[in-house]
Short mmCIF file of C-alpha atoms and ligand atoms in Angstrom, two decimals:
data_model
loop_
_atom_site.label_atom_id
_atom_site.label_comp_id
_atom_site.label_asym_id
_atom_site.label_seq_id
_atom_site.Cartn_x
_atom_site.Cartn_y
_atom_site.Cartn_z
CA UNK A 28 14.56 4.60 3.00
CA UNK A 29 15.98 2.41 5.87
CA UNK A 30 15.06 -1.12 6.68
CA UNK A 31 15.76 -2.64 10.36
CA UNK A 32 18.21 -5.38 9.35
CA UNK A 33 17.42 -8.82 10.82
CA UNK A 34 20.44 -10.37 12.38
CA UNK A 35 21.27 -14.04 12.18
CA UNK A 36 19.13 -16.57 10.54
CA UNK A 37 17.25 -19.15 12.77
CA UNK A 38 17.93 -22.72 12.09
CA UNK A 39 14.93 -25.15 11.97
CA UNK A 40 16.26 -26.57 15.59
CA UNK A 41 16.56 -23.28 17.04
CA UNK A 42 13.16 -22.35 15.94
CA UNK A 43 11.66 -25.50 17.52
CA UNK A 44 13.21 -24.65 20.78
CA UNK A 45 12.09 -21.07 20.52
CA UNK A 46 8.69 -22.09 19.86
CA UNK A 47 8.46 -24.48 22.73
CA UNK A 48 10.19 -22.11 25.24
CA UNK A 49 8.19 -19.34 24.66
CA UNK A 50 4.66 -20.47 24.51
CA UNK A 51 3.59 -16.88 25.23
CA UNK A 52 4.51 -15.92 21.65
CA UNK A 53 1.54 -14.31 19.83
CA UNK A 54 0.98 -12.27 16.65
CA UNK A 55 -1.77 -9.70 16.10
CA UNK A 56 -2.58 -9.83 12.63
CA UNK A 57 -4.93 -6.97 10.87
CA UNK A 58 -6.92 -8.45 8.01
CA UNK A 59 -10.09 -8.04 6.11
CA UNK A 60 -11.01 -11.91 5.69
CA UNK A 61 -14.44 -11.93 7.26
CA UNK A 62 -16.69 -13.53 4.87
CA UNK A 63 -17.38 -17.25 5.18
CA UNK A 64 -14.78 -18.48 2.73
CA UNK A 65 -12.18 -16.10 3.64
CA UNK A 66 -12.44 -16.77 7.38
CA UNK A 67 -12.36 -20.64 6.75
CA UNK A 68 -9.01 -20.00 4.82
CA UNK A 69 -7.59 -17.78 7.46
CA UNK A 70 -8.36 -20.67 9.91
CA UNK A 71 -5.94 -22.71 8.09
CA UNK A 72 -3.14 -20.26 8.85
CA UNK A 73 -4.18 -19.78 12.62
CA UNK A 74 -4.07 -23.67 13.00
CA UNK A 75 -0.77 -23.78 11.40
CA UNK A 76 0.61 -21.22 13.84
CA UNK A 77 -1.32 -22.83 16.78
CA UNK A 78 0.63 -26.11 16.03
CA UNK A 79 4.04 -23.85 16.46
CA UNK A 80 2.67 -22.60 19.70
CA UNK A 81 2.21 -19.23 18.40
CA UNK A 82 -1.09 -17.46 19.54
CA UNK A 83 -3.23 -15.56 17.05
CA UNK A 84 -4.73 -12.13 18.10
CA UNK A 85 -7.48 -11.37 15.56
CA UNK A 86 -7.78 -7.93 14.37
CA UNK A 87 -10.40 -8.28 11.53
CA UNK A 88 -11.58 -5.21 9.76
CA UNK A 89 -14.60 -6.11 7.61
CA UNK A 90 -14.94 -4.66 4.07
CA UNK A 91 -14.21 -5.97 0.84
CA UNK A 92 -10.94 -5.30 -1.01
CA UNK A 93 -9.67 -3.93 2.53
CA UNK A 94 -10.55 -0.29 2.17
CA UNK A 95 -11.51 -0.11 5.81
CA UNK A 96 -8.56 -2.31 6.77
CA UNK A 97 -6.32 0.10 5.02
CA UNK A 98 -7.75 2.98 7.10
CA UNK A 99 -7.59 1.10 10.31
CA UNK A 100 -3.98 0.21 9.90
CA UNK A 101 -3.01 3.88 8.96
CA UNK A 102 -4.60 4.70 12.18
CA UNK A 103 -2.84 2.10 14.24
CA UNK A 104 0.62 3.01 12.69
CA UNK A 105 0.19 6.83 13.09
CA UNK A 106 -0.72 6.15 16.78
CA UNK A 107 2.60 4.35 17.24
CA UNK A 108 0.78 1.12 17.93
CA UNK A 109 1.22 -0.98 14.94
CA UNK A 110 -0.16 -4.75 14.74
CA UNK A 111 2.41 -7.42 14.50
CA UNK A 112 1.45 -8.13 10.83
CA UNK A 113 -1.01 -7.12 8.21
CA UNK A 114 -2.48 -8.23 5.14
CA UNK A 115 -1.67 -5.97 2.34
CA UNK A 116 -2.30 -5.66 -1.37
CA UNK A 117 0.76 -5.04 -3.82
CA UNK A 118 0.85 -1.35 -4.02
CA UNK A 119 0.07 -1.05 -0.24
CA UNK A 120 3.21 -2.97 0.42
CA UNK A 121 5.12 -0.67 -1.86
CA UNK A 122 3.78 2.40 -0.07
CA UNK A 123 4.45 1.21 3.37
CA UNK A 124 7.92 -0.09 2.38
CA UNK A 125 8.75 3.53 1.02
CA UNK A 126 7.52 4.84 4.26
CA UNK A 127 10.16 2.63 5.96
CA UNK A 128 7.54 0.88 8.13
CA UNK A 129 8.12 -2.84 7.26
CA UNK A 130 10.36 -5.58 8.50
CA UNK A 131 12.97 -7.16 6.50
CA UNK A 132 12.30 -10.74 5.51
CA UNK A 133 15.42 -11.17 3.12
CA UNK A 134 17.19 -13.66 5.34
CA UNK A 135 14.26 -16.00 5.59
CA UNK A 136 13.37 -15.43 1.74
CA UNK A 137 17.10 -16.40 0.81
CA UNK A 138 17.25 -19.26 3.22
CA UNK A 139 14.15 -20.58 1.70
CA UNK A 140 14.68 -19.67 -1.82
CA UNK A 141 11.48 -17.61 -2.32
CA UNK A 142 13.07 -16.04 -5.37
CA UNK A 143 13.06 -19.39 -7.25
CA UNK A 144 9.46 -20.03 -6.77
CA UNK A 145 7.57 -16.87 -6.55
CA UNK A 146 6.52 -15.42 -10.05
CA UNK A 147 8.36 -12.24 -11.05
CA UNK A 148 5.09 -10.17 -11.23
CA UNK A 149 4.51 -11.05 -7.66
CA UNK A 150 8.15 -10.55 -6.45
CA UNK A 151 7.96 -7.07 -7.83
CA UNK A 152 5.51 -6.09 -5.18
CA UNK A 153 7.07 -8.31 -2.61
CA UNK A 154 10.55 -6.80 -2.71
CA UNK A 155 11.76 -3.15 -2.24
CA UNK A 156 15.20 -1.79 -2.83
CA UNK A 157 16.33 -5.45 -3.29
CA UNK A 158 15.02 -6.66 0.09
CA UNK A 159 12.03 -8.91 0.67
CA UNK A 160 9.31 -6.87 2.54
CA UNK A 161 6.34 -9.15 2.18
CA UNK A 162 5.32 -12.78 2.05
CA UNK A 163 2.89 -13.43 -0.82
CA UNK A 164 -0.04 -15.91 0.29
CA UNK A 165 -1.95 -16.44 -3.04
CA UNK A 166 -2.70 -15.23 -6.61
CA UNK A 167 -6.16 -14.23 -7.19
CA UNK A 168 -7.77 -13.44 -10.66
CA UNK A 169 -10.18 -10.89 -10.51
CA UNK A 170 -11.33 -11.16 -14.22
CA UNK A 171 -13.80 -14.20 -13.84
CA UNK A 172 -17.52 -14.47 -14.73
CA UNK A 173 -19.22 -16.93 -12.51
CA UNK A 174 -22.24 -18.45 -14.15
CA UNK A 175 -25.18 -20.41 -12.50
CA UNK A 176 -25.10 -23.53 -14.60
CA UNK A 177 -28.73 -24.57 -14.07
CA UNK A 178 -30.07 -21.13 -15.08
CA UNK A 179 -27.96 -21.05 -18.17
CA UNK A 180 -29.15 -24.67 -19.09
CA UNK A 181 -32.72 -23.94 -18.57
CA UNK A 182 -32.50 -20.71 -20.75
CA UNK A 183 -30.44 -22.55 -23.45
CA UNK A 184 -27.50 -20.25 -23.15
CA UNK A 185 -23.90 -20.47 -23.60
CA UNK A 186 -21.29 -18.71 -21.40
CA UNK A 187 -20.63 -15.44 -23.28
CA UNK A 188 -17.24 -14.71 -24.65
CA UNK A 189 -17.60 -11.18 -25.73
CA UNK A 190 -19.57 -8.19 -24.27
CA UNK A 191 -21.95 -8.31 -27.19
CA UNK A 192 -22.91 -11.85 -26.31
CA UNK A 193 -22.91 -10.97 -22.62
CA UNK A 194 -25.50 -8.16 -23.26
CA UNK A 195 -27.59 -10.61 -25.50
CA UNK A 196 -27.61 -13.29 -22.81
CA UNK A 197 -28.44 -10.69 -20.11
CA UNK A 198 -31.40 -9.18 -22.12
CA UNK A 199 -32.76 -12.84 -22.38
CA UNK A 200 -32.31 -13.46 -18.63
CA UNK A 201 -33.99 -10.18 -17.81
CA UNK A 202 -36.84 -10.80 -20.15
CA UNK A 203 -37.29 -14.20 -18.29
CA UNK A 204 -37.69 -12.54 -14.87
CA UNK A 205 -34.02 -13.25 -13.78
CA UNK A 206 -31.74 -10.77 -12.59
CA UNK A 207 -28.71 -11.15 -14.86
CA UNK A 208 -25.96 -9.81 -12.70
CA UNK A 209 -25.46 -10.30 -9.10
CA UNK A 210 -23.67 -6.97 -8.06
CA UNK A 211 -22.87 -5.08 -4.87
CA UNK A 212 -22.77 -1.31 -5.56
CA UNK A 213 -19.39 -0.36 -3.61
CA UNK A 214 -16.61 1.48 -5.30
CA UNK A 215 -14.20 -1.51 -5.24
CA UNK A 216 -16.83 -3.90 -6.80
CA UNK A 217 -17.90 -1.48 -9.57
CA UNK A 218 -14.13 -1.00 -10.38
CA UNK A 219 -13.69 -4.66 -10.29
CA UNK A 220 -16.23 -4.83 -13.02
CA UNK A 221 -14.86 -1.67 -14.79
CA UNK A 222 -11.32 -3.40 -14.93
CA UNK A 223 -12.94 -6.38 -16.65
CA UNK A 224 -14.69 -4.20 -19.33
CA UNK A 225 -11.57 -2.08 -19.87
CA UNK A 226 -9.55 -5.23 -20.57
CA UNK A 227 -12.40 -6.86 -22.63
CA UNK A 228 -13.02 -3.97 -24.75
CA UNK A 229 -9.45 -2.49 -25.21
CA UNK A 230 -7.27 -5.79 -24.79
CA UNK A 231 -4.13 -6.07 -22.66
CA UNK A 232 -2.15 -3.16 -24.39
CA UNK A 233 -4.94 -0.86 -23.87
CA UNK A 234 -5.44 -1.91 -20.25
CA UNK A 235 -1.66 -1.31 -19.53
CA UNK A 236 -1.43 2.13 -21.00
CA UNK A 237 -4.79 3.37 -19.49
CA UNK A 238 -4.81 1.68 -16.11
CA UNK A 239 -1.22 0.80 -15.21
CA UNK A 240 0.61 3.78 -16.90
CA UNK A 241 -2.25 6.37 -16.63
CA UNK A 242 -1.75 7.41 -20.18
CA UNK A 243 -3.80 10.49 -20.99
CA UNK A 244 -4.38 9.54 -24.48
CA UNK A 245 -5.64 6.08 -23.47
CA UNK A 246 -7.73 7.35 -20.68
CA UNK A 247 -9.55 10.02 -23.07
CA UNK A 248 -9.71 7.76 -26.06
CA UNK A 249 -12.97 6.56 -27.87
CA UNK A 250 -12.18 3.07 -26.56
CA UNK A 251 -12.65 4.43 -23.12
CA UNK A 252 -16.08 5.96 -24.17
CA UNK A 253 -17.14 2.53 -25.26
CA UNK A 254 -16.00 1.11 -21.75
CA UNK A 255 -18.41 3.55 -20.14
CA UNK A 256 -21.05 2.86 -22.53
CA UNK A 257 -20.83 -0.87 -21.47
CA UNK A 258 -20.78 0.08 -17.94
CA UNK A 259 -24.13 1.97 -18.41
CA UNK A 260 -25.55 -0.99 -20.16
CA UNK A 261 -24.30 -3.29 -17.11
CA UNK A 262 -26.05 -0.81 -14.76
CA UNK A 263 -29.36 -1.91 -16.40
CA UNK A 264 -28.63 -5.66 -15.62
CA UNK A 265 -28.48 -5.44 -11.70
CA UNK A 266 -31.27 -5.59 -9.34
CA UNK A 267 -32.69 -2.53 -7.59
CA UNK A 268 -31.29 -3.24 -4.28
CA UNK A 269 -27.60 -3.49 -5.26
CA UNK A 270 -26.47 -0.33 -3.60
CA UNK A 271 -23.88 -1.07 -0.77
CA UNK A 272 -24.48 -4.86 -1.00
CA UNK A 273 -21.29 -6.87 0.20
CA UNK A 274 -19.81 -9.00 -2.54
CA UNK A 275 -20.57 -12.21 -0.56
CA UNK A 276 -24.24 -11.45 -0.54
CA UNK A 277 -24.06 -10.91 -4.14
CA UNK A 278 -22.33 -14.16 -4.62
CA UNK A 279 -25.23 -15.81 -2.51
CA UNK A 280 -27.58 -14.54 -4.98
CA UNK A 281 -25.68 -16.27 -7.66
CA UNK A 282 -25.65 -19.49 -5.71
CA UNK A 283 -29.35 -19.63 -4.97
CA UNK A 284 -30.49 -18.89 -8.34
CA UNK A 285 -31.63 -15.44 -7.73
CA UNK A 286 -29.22 -14.07 -10.25
CA UNK A 287 -27.46 -15.58 -13.22
CA UNK A 288 -23.98 -14.31 -13.28
CA UNK A 289 -21.33 -12.34 -11.17
CA UNK A 290 -18.19 -10.76 -12.29
CA UNK A 291 -15.80 -11.18 -9.48
CA UNK A 292 -12.57 -12.36 -8.14
CA UNK A 293 -12.06 -16.04 -7.35
CA UNK A 294 -12.34 -15.38 -3.52
CA UNK A 295 -16.03 -16.07 -4.55
CA UNK A 296 -15.04 -19.70 -4.89
CA UNK A 297 -14.67 -19.87 -1.23
CA UNK A 298 -18.33 -19.12 -0.91
CA UNK A 299 -19.21 -21.65 -3.71
CA UNK A 300 -17.38 -24.42 -1.86
CA UNK A 301 -18.62 -23.74 1.46
CA UNK A 302 -22.38 -23.82 -0.02
CA UNK A 303 -21.16 -27.60 -1.23
CA UNK A 304 -21.48 -26.55 -4.80
CA UNK A 305 -18.81 -27.72 -7.51
CA UNK A 306 -16.99 -24.81 -9.12
CA UNK A 307 -16.88 -25.42 -12.89
CA UNK A 308 -19.98 -27.57 -12.65
CA UNK A 309 -22.71 -25.95 -10.59
CA UNK A 310 -21.25 -22.69 -10.99
CA UNK A 311 -19.26 -22.19 -14.10
CA UNK A 312 -16.16 -20.15 -14.40
CA UNK A 313 -15.05 -18.32 -17.57
CA UNK A 314 -12.73 -15.50 -18.28
CA UNK A 315 -14.71 -12.12 -18.14
CA UNK A 316 -16.06 -11.41 -21.70
CA UNK A 317 -13.35 -10.49 -23.97
CA UNK A 318 -10.46 -11.15 -21.64
CA UNK A 319 -9.54 -14.85 -22.50
CA UNK A 320 -5.88 -15.22 -22.65
CA UNK A 321 -5.27 -12.31 -20.34
CA UNK A 322 -4.98 -12.44 -16.62
CA UNK A 323 -5.69 -9.64 -13.98
CA UNK A 324 -4.07 -10.72 -10.83
CA UNK A 325 -3.74 -9.45 -7.20
CA UNK A 326 -1.89 -11.11 -4.41
CA UNK A 327 -2.55 -10.77 -0.63
CA UNK A 328 0.70 -10.32 1.28
CA UNK A 329 1.44 -10.52 4.83
CA UNK A 330 3.87 -7.76 5.65
CA UNK A 331 5.57 -7.34 9.31
CA UNK A 332 4.95 -4.17 11.36
CA UNK A 333 6.41 -3.36 14.91
CA UNK A 334 9.65 -4.94 14.13
CA UNK A 335 11.17 -5.10 17.62
CA UNK A 336 13.69 -7.55 18.88
CA UNK A 337 10.95 -9.44 20.87
CA UNK A 338 8.72 -9.99 18.05
CA UNK A 339 11.34 -10.82 15.39
CA UNK A 340 11.50 -14.65 15.69
CA UNK A 341 7.81 -14.79 15.86
CA UNK A 342 7.37 -12.75 13.02
CA UNK A 343 9.85 -14.68 10.95
CA UNK A 344 7.98 -17.72 11.84
CA UNK A 345 4.73 -16.32 10.46
CA UNK A 346 6.48 -15.59 7.14
CA UNK A 347 8.01 -19.07 6.98
CA UNK A 348 4.44 -20.56 7.66
CA UNK A 349 2.88 -18.60 4.95
CA UNK A 350 5.54 -19.52 2.46
CA UNK A 351 5.58 -23.33 3.20
CA UNK A 352 4.37 -25.39 0.40
CA UNK A 353 1.94 -27.23 2.66
CA UNK A 354 0.28 -24.03 3.76
CA UNK A 355 0.09 -22.72 0.30
CA UNK A 356 -1.61 -25.62 -0.93
CA UNK A 357 -4.06 -26.10 2.08
CA UNK A 358 -4.84 -22.27 2.31
CA UNK A 359 -5.54 -21.69 -1.28
CA UNK A 360 -7.75 -24.88 -1.60
CA UNK A 361 -10.23 -22.97 0.79
CA UNK A 362 -9.64 -19.46 -0.23
CA UNK A 363 -10.33 -20.01 -4.03
CA UNK A 364 -6.78 -18.50 -5.10
CA UNK A 365 -3.87 -20.38 -6.70
CA UNK A 366 -0.60 -20.77 -4.58
CA UNK A 367 2.01 -17.86 -4.80
CA UNK A 368 4.46 -20.45 -5.38
CA UNK A 369 4.97 -22.20 -8.90
CA UNK A 370 5.99 -25.41 -7.31
CA UNK A 371 2.70 -26.75 -5.90
CA UNK A 372 1.14 -29.15 -8.29
CA UNK A 373 -2.47 -28.47 -9.44
CA UNK A 374 -3.80 -32.11 -9.06
CA UNK A 375 -5.78 -31.43 -5.85
CA UNK A 376 -7.24 -28.30 -6.95
CA UNK A 377 -10.62 -27.83 -8.66
CA UNK A 378 -11.28 -27.34 -12.17
CA UNK A 379 -11.42 -23.29 -11.89
CA UNK A 380 -8.01 -23.24 -10.14
CA UNK A 381 -6.65 -25.65 -12.65
CA UNK A 382 -7.77 -23.54 -15.50
CA UNK A 383 -6.25 -20.55 -13.57
CA UNK A 384 -2.89 -22.23 -13.53
CA UNK A 385 -2.86 -22.84 -17.16
CA UNK A 386 -4.08 -19.43 -17.98
CA UNK A 387 -1.68 -17.47 -15.82
CA UNK A 388 1.18 -19.24 -17.59
CA UNK A 389 -0.18 -18.54 -20.91
CA UNK A 390 -0.83 -14.81 -19.99
CA UNK A 391 2.70 -14.44 -18.68
CA UNK A 392 4.25 -15.80 -22.00
CA UNK A 393 2.03 -13.36 -23.90
CA UNK A 394 2.73 -10.27 -21.82
CA UNK A 395 -0.91 -10.25 -20.68
CA UNK A 396 -0.51 -10.72 -16.92
CA UNK A 397 -1.59 -7.38 -15.44
CA UNK A 398 -2.11 -6.03 -12.18
CA UNK A 399 -5.64 -5.39 -10.84
CA UNK A 400 -6.50 -1.76 -10.18
CA UNK A 401 -9.53 -2.58 -8.05
CA UNK A 402 -7.18 -4.85 -6.12
CA UNK A 403 -4.28 -2.63 -5.57
CA UNK A 404 -1.80 -3.79 -8.17
CA UNK A 405 -1.95 -1.17 -10.89
CA UNK A 406 -1.90 2.31 -9.35
CA UNK A 407 -0.84 4.18 -6.28
CA UNK A 408 -3.72 4.51 -3.61
CA UNK A 409 -4.35 8.04 -4.57
CA UNK A 410 -4.77 7.25 -8.30
CA UNK A 411 -6.82 4.07 -7.38
CA UNK A 412 -9.21 6.22 -5.31
CA UNK A 413 -9.53 8.82 -8.03
CA UNK A 414 -10.65 6.26 -10.35
CA UNK A 415 -13.06 4.58 -7.87
CA UNK A 416 -14.70 7.97 -7.58
CA UNK A 417 -15.27 8.43 -11.12
CA UNK A 418 -16.52 4.93 -11.94
CA UNK A 419 -18.92 4.77 -9.06
CA UNK A 420 -20.26 8.33 -9.71
CA UNK A 421 -20.89 7.25 -13.33
CA UNK A 422 -22.50 3.99 -12.29
CA UNK A 423 -24.89 5.64 -9.90
CA UNK A 424 -26.01 8.65 -12.11
CA UNK A 425 -26.87 9.42 -15.63
CA UNK A 426 -23.50 10.88 -16.51
CA UNK A 427 -22.72 10.39 -20.12
CA UNK A 428 -19.81 8.39 -21.25
CA UNK A 429 -18.06 11.43 -22.60
CA UNK A 430 -18.37 13.22 -19.49
CA UNK A 431 -17.24 10.12 -17.52
CA UNK A 432 -13.93 10.03 -19.77
CA UNK A 433 -13.19 13.58 -19.11
CA UNK A 434 -13.68 13.40 -15.37
CA UNK A 435 -11.47 10.36 -15.46
CA UNK A 436 -8.67 12.05 -17.17
CA UNK A 437 -8.82 15.04 -14.81
CA UNK A 438 -9.15 12.83 -11.67
CA UNK A 439 -6.17 10.65 -12.48
CA UNK A 440 -4.02 13.58 -13.58
CA UNK A 441 -4.60 15.62 -10.26
CA UNK A 442 -4.08 12.37 -8.31
CA UNK A 443 -0.85 12.01 -9.92
CA UNK A 444 0.54 15.34 -8.80
C1 BGC B 530 -8.46 -9.73 -1.65
C2 BGC B 530 -9.07 -11.07 -1.41
C3 BGC B 530 -10.47 -10.87 -0.75
C4 BGC B 530 -11.11 -9.87 -1.52
C5 BGC B 530 -12.72 -9.56 -0.96
C6 BGC B 530 -9.22 -8.95 -2.28
O1 BGC B 530 -8.92 -7.50 -2.66
O2 BGC B 530 -7.26 -9.82 -2.29
O3 BGC B 530 -8.34 -11.84 -0.37
O4 BGC B 530 -11.14 -12.00 -0.57
O5 BGC B 530 -10.58 -8.53 -1.72
O6 BGC B 530 -12.54 -8.97 0.36
#
């Protein structure tokens, strides 16, 4: 594949001039950060660029985990009218890079030593054929269980560490008339939960072979039957209006005490903070049952499209902004994630983010840092979509676990072809 090579590297002074001279610079950015906490985080970037005299043209496409945004982006690129930049998850970066659609950020990355501060697992998605093709904004952890502390205290419950404990706590909550699990029935949310259950029941090695490698034996194993059994049990713990609900509305149920728990990535923390609640105190954060010591991750990247001469300086400035230590800190404080740079001190972050920073280091050492399937870091879009379909069909029907396992294996196999 070919990349358009960027010519020289801009010096700080040259950039300053460029920014003042051409106040008409603008970037059109396609993204899916439309929930309250997400929009607040995005504002940090907009303001940062405004201070450099770069105008932000917003192209928001609502829809959690970026499914709708991905469709919109494809349509724009196919029509020959790509945005300046787009928010992408890891596998999307890889697929767009393979299609030769992304701008090359290598000169900026080398000048600013991104290679020294971005964890290897993230670099794997940010680079293609030895070139940097995307700037990582953050690291999210999708395998969190969020708990309404007041409800748990009133019920005399402890945070569950296994699925058995989870089921026991949820049954008690249900008997007390409280919805145990805040959930939104959308394929990506169902699969966020599924990822947790696969990891929690099977452990890191099983997750790796079944989900990342798509190994047919793991996919059709007895362990996978148990995973679907647990998914069926979870279906009994959600309220009757769960279908189609957006994730942030499910988080709102957790915050206002309508539900006791939510299995969701730490973008939920953006909502917690906005509601003036304290993560780790009012809303507890613990690893999803059975996943202590392991870390599912996903990173939001910005990648550059429409790489014309006219745009290049502004685009590179966008990449510089995203990777600056100040921005990484300010943005992630609001977004709920941790920085994509390892050189940002955790002191100003909340208790959950500090735990995340410790846990990611531990997981990395133990070979238990794993890409999230639901959030585009485990499989190609085609295989991901095939798994979404089976998980969601199972969750919304009375399909047996054995049938689900069989369908899963067939779906993955045909999507791999
Ligand atoms: C993204 C997050 C986003 C979440 C909900 C994830 O895939 O990485 O940035 O907040 O989806 O839309």
